[in-house]
Coordinates of C-alpha atoms and ligand atoms in Angstrom, one line a residue:
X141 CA -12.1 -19.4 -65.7
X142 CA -10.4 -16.5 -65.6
X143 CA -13.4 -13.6 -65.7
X144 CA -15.1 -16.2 -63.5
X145 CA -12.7 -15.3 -61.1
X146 CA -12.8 -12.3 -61.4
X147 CA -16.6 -12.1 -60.9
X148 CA -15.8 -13.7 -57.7
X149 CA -13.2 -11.4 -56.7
X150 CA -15.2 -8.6 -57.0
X151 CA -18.5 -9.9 -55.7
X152 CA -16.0 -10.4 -52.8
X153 CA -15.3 -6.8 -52.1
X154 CA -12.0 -7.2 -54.1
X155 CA -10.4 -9.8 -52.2
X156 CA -10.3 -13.4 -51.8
X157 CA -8.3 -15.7 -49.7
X158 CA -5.9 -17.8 -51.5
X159 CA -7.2 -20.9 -49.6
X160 CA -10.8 -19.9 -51.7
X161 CA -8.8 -18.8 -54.8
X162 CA -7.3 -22.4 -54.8
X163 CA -10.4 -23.9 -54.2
X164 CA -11.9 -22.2 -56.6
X165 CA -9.7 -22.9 -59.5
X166 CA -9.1 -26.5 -59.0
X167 CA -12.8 -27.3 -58.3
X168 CA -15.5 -24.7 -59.4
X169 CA -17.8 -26.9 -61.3
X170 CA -17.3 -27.1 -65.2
X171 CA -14.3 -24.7 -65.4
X172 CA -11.8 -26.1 -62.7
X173 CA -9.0 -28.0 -63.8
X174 CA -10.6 -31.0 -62.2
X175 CA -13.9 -30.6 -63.1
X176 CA -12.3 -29.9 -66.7
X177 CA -11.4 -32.2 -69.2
X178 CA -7.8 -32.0 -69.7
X179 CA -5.4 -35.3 -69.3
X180 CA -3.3 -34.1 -66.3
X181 CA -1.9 -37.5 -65.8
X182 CA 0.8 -39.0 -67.2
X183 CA 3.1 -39.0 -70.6
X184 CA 0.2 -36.7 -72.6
X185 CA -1.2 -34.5 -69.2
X186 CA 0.6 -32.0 -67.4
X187 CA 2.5 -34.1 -64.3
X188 CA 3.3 -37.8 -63.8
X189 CA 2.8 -39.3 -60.0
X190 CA 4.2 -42.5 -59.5
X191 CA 1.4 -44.7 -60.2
X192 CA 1.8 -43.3 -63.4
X193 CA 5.4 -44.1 -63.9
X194 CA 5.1 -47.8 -63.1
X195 CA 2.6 -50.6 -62.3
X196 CA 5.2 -51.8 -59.9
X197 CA 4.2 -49.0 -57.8
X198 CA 0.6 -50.1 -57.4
X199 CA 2.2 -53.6 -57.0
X200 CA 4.2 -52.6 -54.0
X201 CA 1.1 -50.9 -52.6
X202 CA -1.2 -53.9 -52.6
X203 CA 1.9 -55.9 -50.8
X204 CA 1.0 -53.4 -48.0
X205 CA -2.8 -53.8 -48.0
X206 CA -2.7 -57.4 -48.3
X207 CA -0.8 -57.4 -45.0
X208 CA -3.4 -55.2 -43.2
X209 CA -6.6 -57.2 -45.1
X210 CA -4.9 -60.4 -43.4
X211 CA -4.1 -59.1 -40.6
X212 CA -8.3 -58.1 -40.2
X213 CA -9.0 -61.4 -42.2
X214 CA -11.1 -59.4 -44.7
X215 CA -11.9 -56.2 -45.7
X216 CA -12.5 -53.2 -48.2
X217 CA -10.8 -50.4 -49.6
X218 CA -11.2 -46.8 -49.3
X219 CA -9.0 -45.1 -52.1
X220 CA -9.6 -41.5 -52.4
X221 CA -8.8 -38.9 -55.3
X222 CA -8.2 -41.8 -58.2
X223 CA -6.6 -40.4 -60.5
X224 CA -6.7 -41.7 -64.2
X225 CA -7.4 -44.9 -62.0
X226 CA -4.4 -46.8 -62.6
X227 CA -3.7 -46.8 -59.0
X228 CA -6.4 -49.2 -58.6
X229 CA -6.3 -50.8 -61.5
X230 CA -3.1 -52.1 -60.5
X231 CA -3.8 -53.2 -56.7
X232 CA -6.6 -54.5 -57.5
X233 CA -5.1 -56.6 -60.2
X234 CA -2.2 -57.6 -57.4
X235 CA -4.3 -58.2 -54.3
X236 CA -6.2 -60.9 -57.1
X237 CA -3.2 -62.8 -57.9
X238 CA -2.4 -62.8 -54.1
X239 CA -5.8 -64.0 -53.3
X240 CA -6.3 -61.7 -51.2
X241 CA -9.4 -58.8 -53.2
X242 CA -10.9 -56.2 -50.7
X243 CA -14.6 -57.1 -50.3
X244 CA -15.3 -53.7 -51.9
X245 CA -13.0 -51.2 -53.4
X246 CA -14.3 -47.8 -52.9
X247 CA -13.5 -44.5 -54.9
X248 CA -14.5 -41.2 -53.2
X249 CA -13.5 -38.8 -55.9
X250 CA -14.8 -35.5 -56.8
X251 CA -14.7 -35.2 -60.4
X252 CA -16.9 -36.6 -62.3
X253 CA -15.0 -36.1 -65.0
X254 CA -12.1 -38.5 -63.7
X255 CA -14.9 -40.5 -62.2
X256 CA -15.2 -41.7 -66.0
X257 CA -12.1 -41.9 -66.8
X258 CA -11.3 -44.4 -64.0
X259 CA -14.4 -46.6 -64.8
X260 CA -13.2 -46.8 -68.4
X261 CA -9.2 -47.9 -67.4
X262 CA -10.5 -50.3 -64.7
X263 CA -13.0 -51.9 -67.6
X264 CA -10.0 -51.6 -69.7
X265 CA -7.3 -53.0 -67.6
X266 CA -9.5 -55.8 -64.8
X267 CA -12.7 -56.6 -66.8
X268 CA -13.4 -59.1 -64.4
X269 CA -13.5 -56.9 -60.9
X270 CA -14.9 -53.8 -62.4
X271 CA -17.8 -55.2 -60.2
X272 CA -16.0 -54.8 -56.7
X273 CA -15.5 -51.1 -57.7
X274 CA -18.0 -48.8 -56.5
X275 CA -17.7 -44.6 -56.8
X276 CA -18.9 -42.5 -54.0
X277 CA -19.9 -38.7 -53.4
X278 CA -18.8 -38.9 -49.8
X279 CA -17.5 -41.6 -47.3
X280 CA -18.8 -44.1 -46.8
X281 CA -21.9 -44.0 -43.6
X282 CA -21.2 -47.7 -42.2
X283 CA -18.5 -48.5 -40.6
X284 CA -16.1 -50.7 -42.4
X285 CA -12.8 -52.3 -41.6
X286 CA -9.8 -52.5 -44.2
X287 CA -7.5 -50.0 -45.5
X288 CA -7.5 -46.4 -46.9
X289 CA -5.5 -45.2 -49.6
X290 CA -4.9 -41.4 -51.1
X291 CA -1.5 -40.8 -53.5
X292 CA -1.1 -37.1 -54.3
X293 CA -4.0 -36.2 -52.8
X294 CA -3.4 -34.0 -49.7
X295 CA -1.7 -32.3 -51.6
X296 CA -4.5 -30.8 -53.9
X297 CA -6.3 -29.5 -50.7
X298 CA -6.2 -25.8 -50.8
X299 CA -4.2 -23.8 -48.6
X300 CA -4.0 -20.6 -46.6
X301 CA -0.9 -18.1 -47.6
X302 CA 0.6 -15.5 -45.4
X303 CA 3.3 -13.2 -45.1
X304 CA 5.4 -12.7 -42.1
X305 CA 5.9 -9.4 -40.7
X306 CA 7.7 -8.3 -37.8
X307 CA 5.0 -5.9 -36.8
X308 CA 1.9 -7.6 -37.9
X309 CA 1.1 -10.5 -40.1
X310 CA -0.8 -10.9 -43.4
X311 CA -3.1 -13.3 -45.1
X312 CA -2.1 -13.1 -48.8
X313 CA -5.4 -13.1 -51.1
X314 CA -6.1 -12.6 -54.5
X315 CA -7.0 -9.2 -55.7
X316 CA -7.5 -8.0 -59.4
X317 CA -5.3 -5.3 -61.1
X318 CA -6.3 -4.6 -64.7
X319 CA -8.0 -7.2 -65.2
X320 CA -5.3 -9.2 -63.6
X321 CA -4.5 -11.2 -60.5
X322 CA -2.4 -10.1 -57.9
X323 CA -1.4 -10.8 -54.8
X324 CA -2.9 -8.6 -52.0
X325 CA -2.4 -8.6 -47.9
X326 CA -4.8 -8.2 -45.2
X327 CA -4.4 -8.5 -41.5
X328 CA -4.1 -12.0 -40.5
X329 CA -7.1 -13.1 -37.9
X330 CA -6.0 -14.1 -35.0
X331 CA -6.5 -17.9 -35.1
X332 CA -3.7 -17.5 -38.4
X333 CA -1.4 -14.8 -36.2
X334 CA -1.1 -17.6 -33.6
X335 CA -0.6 -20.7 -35.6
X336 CA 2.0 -18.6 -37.9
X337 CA 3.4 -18.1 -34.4
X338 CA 4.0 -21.9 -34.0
X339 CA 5.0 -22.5 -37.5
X340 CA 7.6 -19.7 -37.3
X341 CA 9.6 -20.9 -34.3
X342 CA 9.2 -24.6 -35.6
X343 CA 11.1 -23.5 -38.5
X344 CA 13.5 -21.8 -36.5
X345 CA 12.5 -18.3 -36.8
X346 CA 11.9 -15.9 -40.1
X347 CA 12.6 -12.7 -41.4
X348 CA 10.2 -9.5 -42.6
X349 CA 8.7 -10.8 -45.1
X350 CA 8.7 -14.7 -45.1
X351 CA 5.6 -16.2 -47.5
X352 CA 4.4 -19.3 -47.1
X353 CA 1.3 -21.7 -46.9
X354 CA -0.4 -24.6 -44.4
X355 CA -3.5 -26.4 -44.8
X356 CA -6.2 -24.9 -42.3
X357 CA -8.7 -27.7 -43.4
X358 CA -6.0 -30.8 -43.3
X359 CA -7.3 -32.1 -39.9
X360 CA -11.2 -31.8 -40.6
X361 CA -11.2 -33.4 -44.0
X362 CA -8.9 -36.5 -43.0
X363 CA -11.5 -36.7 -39.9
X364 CA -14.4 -36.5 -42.5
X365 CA -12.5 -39.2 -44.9
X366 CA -11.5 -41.5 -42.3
X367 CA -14.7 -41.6 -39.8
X368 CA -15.9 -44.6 -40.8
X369 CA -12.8 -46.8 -40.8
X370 CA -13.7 -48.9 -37.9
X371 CA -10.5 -51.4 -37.9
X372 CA -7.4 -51.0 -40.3
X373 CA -5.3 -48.2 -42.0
X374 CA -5.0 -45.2 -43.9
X375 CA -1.7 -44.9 -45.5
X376 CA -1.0 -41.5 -47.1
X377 CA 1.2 -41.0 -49.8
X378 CA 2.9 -37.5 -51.1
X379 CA 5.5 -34.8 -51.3
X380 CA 5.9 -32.7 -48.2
X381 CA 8.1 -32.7 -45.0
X382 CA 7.9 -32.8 -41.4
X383 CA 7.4 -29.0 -40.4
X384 CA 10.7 -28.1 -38.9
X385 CA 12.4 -28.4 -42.8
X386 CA 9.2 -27.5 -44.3
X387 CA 9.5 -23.8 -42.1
X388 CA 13.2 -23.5 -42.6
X389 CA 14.0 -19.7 -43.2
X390 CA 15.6 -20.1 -46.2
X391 CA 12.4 -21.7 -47.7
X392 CA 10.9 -17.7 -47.7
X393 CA 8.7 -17.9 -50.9
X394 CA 6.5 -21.3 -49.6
X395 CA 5.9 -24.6 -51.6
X396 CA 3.4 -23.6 -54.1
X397 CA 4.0 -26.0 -57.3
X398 CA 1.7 -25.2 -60.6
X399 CA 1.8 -27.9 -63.0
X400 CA 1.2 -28.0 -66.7
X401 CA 2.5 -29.7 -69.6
X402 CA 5.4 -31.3 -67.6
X403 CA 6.7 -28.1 -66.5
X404 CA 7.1 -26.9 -62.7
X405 CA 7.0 -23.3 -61.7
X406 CA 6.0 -21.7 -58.8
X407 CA 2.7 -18.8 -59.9
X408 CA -0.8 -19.8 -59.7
X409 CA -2.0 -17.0 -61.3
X410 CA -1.3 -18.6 -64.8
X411 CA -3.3 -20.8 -66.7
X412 CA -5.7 -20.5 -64.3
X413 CA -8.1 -23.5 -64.6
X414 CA -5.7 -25.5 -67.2
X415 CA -2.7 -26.1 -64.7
X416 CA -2.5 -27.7 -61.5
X417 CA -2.0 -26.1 -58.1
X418 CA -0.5 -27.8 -55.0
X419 CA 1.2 -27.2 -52.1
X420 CA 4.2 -29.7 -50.0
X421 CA 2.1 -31.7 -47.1
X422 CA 3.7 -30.5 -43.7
X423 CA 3.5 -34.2 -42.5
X424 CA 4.0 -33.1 -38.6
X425 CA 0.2 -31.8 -39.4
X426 CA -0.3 -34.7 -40.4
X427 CA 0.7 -37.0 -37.6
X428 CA -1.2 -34.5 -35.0
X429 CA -3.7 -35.0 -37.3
X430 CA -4.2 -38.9 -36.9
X431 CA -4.2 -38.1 -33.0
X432 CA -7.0 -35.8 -33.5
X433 CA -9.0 -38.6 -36.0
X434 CA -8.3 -41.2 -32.8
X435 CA -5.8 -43.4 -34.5
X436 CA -2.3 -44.1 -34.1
X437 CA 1.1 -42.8 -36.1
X438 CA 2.2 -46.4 -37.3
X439 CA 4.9 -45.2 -39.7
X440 CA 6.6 -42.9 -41.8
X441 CA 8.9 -42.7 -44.3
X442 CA 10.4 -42.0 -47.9
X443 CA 8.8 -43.9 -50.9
X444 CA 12.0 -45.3 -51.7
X445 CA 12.4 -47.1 -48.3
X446 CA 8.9 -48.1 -48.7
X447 CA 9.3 -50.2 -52.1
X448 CA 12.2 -51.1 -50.4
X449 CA 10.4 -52.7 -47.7
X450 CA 7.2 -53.9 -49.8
X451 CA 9.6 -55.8 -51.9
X452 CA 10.0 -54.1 -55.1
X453 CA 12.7 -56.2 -56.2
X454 CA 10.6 -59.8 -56.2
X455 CA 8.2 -57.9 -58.0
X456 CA 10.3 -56.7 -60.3
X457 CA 11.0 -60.7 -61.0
X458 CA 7.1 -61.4 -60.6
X459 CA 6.0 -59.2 -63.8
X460 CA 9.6 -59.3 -65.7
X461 CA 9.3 -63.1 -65.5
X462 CA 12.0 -64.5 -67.9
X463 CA 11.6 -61.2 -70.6
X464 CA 15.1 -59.2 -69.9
X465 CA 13.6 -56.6 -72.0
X466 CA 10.7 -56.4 -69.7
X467 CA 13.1 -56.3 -66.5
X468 CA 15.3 -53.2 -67.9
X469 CA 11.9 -51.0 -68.5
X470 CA 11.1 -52.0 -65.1
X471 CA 14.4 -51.9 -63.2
X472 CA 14.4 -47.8 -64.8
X473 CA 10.9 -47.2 -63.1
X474 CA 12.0 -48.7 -60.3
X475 CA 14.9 -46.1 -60.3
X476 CA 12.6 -42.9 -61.2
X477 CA 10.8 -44.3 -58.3
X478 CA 13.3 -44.9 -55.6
X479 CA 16.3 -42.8 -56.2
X480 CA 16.8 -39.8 -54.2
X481 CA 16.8 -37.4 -57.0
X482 CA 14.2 -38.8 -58.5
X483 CA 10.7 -39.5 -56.4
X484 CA 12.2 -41.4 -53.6
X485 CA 13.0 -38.9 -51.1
X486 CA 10.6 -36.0 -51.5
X487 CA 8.0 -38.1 -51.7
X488 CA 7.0 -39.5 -48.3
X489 CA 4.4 -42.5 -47.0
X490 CA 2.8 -42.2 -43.8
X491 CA 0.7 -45.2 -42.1
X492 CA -2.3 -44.5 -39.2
X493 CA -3.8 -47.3 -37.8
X494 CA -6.9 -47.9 -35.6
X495 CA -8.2 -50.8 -33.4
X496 CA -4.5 -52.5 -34.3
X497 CA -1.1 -52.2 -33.7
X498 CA 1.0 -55.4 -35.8
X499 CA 4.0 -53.7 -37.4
X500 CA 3.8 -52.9 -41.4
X501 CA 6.2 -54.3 -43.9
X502 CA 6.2 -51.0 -45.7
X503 CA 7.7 -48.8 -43.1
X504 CA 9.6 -51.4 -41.4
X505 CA 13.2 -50.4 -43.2
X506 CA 13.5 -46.7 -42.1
X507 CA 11.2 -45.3 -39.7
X508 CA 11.2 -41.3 -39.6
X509 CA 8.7 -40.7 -37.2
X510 CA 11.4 -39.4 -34.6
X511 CA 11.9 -36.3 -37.3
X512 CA 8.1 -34.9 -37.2
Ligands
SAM1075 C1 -3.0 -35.1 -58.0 S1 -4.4 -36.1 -58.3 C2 -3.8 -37.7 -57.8 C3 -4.4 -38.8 -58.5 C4 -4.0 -40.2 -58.2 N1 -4.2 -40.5 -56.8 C5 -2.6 -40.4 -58.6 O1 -1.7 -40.5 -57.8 O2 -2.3 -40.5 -59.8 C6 -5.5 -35.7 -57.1 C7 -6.8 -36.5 -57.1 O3 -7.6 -36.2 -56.0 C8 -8.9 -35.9 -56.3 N2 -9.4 -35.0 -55.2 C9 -9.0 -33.8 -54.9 N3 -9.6 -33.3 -53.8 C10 -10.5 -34.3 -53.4 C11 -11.4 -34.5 -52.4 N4 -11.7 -33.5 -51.5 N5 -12.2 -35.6 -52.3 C12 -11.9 -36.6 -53.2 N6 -11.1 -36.5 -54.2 C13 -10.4 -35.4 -54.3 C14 -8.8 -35.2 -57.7 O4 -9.9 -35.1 -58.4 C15 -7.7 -36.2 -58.3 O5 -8.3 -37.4 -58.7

């Protein structure tokens, strides 16, 4: 991966954006840690989302869709970016005790190579509805109405890096030094000079020398995902902020988070290929975002409030039964999940809705739309 990269680099003049860098490395066919065939998820991969850490997660999630497929009297679902598939292994396996399966459950997911690994845990785990489940290459062309689901998937969409100056601002791109990546500037374009304008007096101003990220393709590729949702939702899930905390001043090295083997650290130029690169979801983009898609900003919130509000105590008693064991192991998931310092803050849950406005169980308990 690494001297293809550099190939690129160099067939690039010397320079490539981050945003393509990124791209690049999670995605480039065969040798990007997606397209690869590492674990990633879980105990034995390199970072553990929380529909790895319990099925109770998934549980809580079909709560929500089952509201919104009743609420439209039927429907399917859209989930994009699967995972390992345990995501949908798991609401798929809920919405069927709650009588309430999607007509289809679709998977848009770009590696093939998870594309497998998801058929094989749905066969695995719900023999019996591997047959709803259909894989796609892009969204779907008809219109359909039900829900829309992507965990952790925003974000794994490359992003743009700059670097504030008080005389002119830079793009940050990838150059090679010995054989090495480095980081190299370039005058930003305009269109970037004006939107780190925006983001810089969001966050309340910076200083000489300020580095951080946004997502220049956020709002096109939700558009492209969500097109043909004709009635229902898309409910987002991940770790990010609204942009006045995500632009703060003292936050002047970004949000870049590499991931491998269970450890977090901020460089993406190691490992490149074998290690995961994100970046924190500014969820104000977000929200302007479902404006621009044509639907409305139905909620927002922290994961913890919105187990809280799907009820992840009864189902805590729904799958512990009468096995105290059972309900320990679960009551600690439930805390990795929910607690503060744990996943329930950072990560965040936003709702859009089109063609309907009923209000949704999930972000009924704390609604944190007034902070984007
Ligand atoms: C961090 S993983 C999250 C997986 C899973 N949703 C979970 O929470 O465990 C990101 C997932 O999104 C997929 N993905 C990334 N970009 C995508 C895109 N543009 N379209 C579809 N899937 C994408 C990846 O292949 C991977 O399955």
């Amino acid at each position: 991966m690494r001297e293809y990269l550099l190939k690129q680099i160099n067939a690039a003049g010397g320079w490539l954006s981050f945003e393509r860098f990124m791209d690049l490395a999670l995605y480039a066919p065969i040798l990007g840690y997606y397209s690869g065939g590492a674990q990633k998820f879980g105990r034995g991969g390199d970072f553990t989302t929380a529909p790895e850490v319990s099925s109770l997660y998934g549980a809580c999630v079909a709560v929500q869709c089952q509201e919104i497929l009743r609420q439209l009297n039927a429907g399917s679902i859209l989930e994009i970016g699967a995972g390992s598939g345990r995501l949908a292994a798991d609401v798929l396996g809920s919405l069927d005790s709650l009588r309430t399966l999607p007509r289809h459950y679709w998977i848009l997911e770009i590696s093939a190579e998870l594309r497998d690994r998801q058929r094989e845990h749905i066969e695995r785990h719900q023999p019996h509805l591997l047959e709803r489940v259909q894989w796609l290459d892009r969204p779907p062309e008809e219109s359909f109405d039900g829900v829309i689901l992507a965990n952790e998937v925003l974000d794994a969409l490359p992003v743009a890096r700059f670097r504030w100056r008080a005389d002119a601002i830079e793009e940050l791109g990838v150059a090679a030094e010995d054989g090495r990546f480095a980081w190299a500037g370039r005058a930003a374009n305009s269109a970037m000079a004006r939107i780190c304008g925006a983001l810089s007096r969001a966050g309340g101003g910076w200083e000489d020398g300020y580095v951080s990220e946004y997502c220049p393709r956020l709002i096109a590729w939700t558009q492209a995902v969500t097109r043909s949702l004709r009635k229902g939702a898309a409910l987002w899930f991940d770790y990010g902020l609204p942009r006045a905390q995500y632009y703060l001043p003292e936050r002047h090295d970004g949000t870049l988070l590499c991931h491998f083997r269970h450890r977090a650290h901020g460089d993406p130029f190691l490992m490149v290929g074998l290690q995961d690169i994100t970046a924190w979801v500014d969820f104000t983009l977000l929200a302007e975002a479902s404006r621009e898609c044509g639907f409305n900003l139905a909620g927002f919130t922290t994961q913890g409030y919105f187990l809280a509000g799907t009820g992840i105590d009864q189902q805590m008693q729904l799958i512990a039964g009468n096995d105290a064991r059972q309900f320990a192991r679960l009551a600690n998931q439930a805390r990795q999940l929910m607690l503060p310092g744990e996943m329930g803050e950072r990560f965040k849950a936003m709702a859009w809705q089109r063609g309907m406005h009923e209000p949704l169980r999930g972000f009924e308990v704390l609604d944190l739309r007034h902070t984007l």
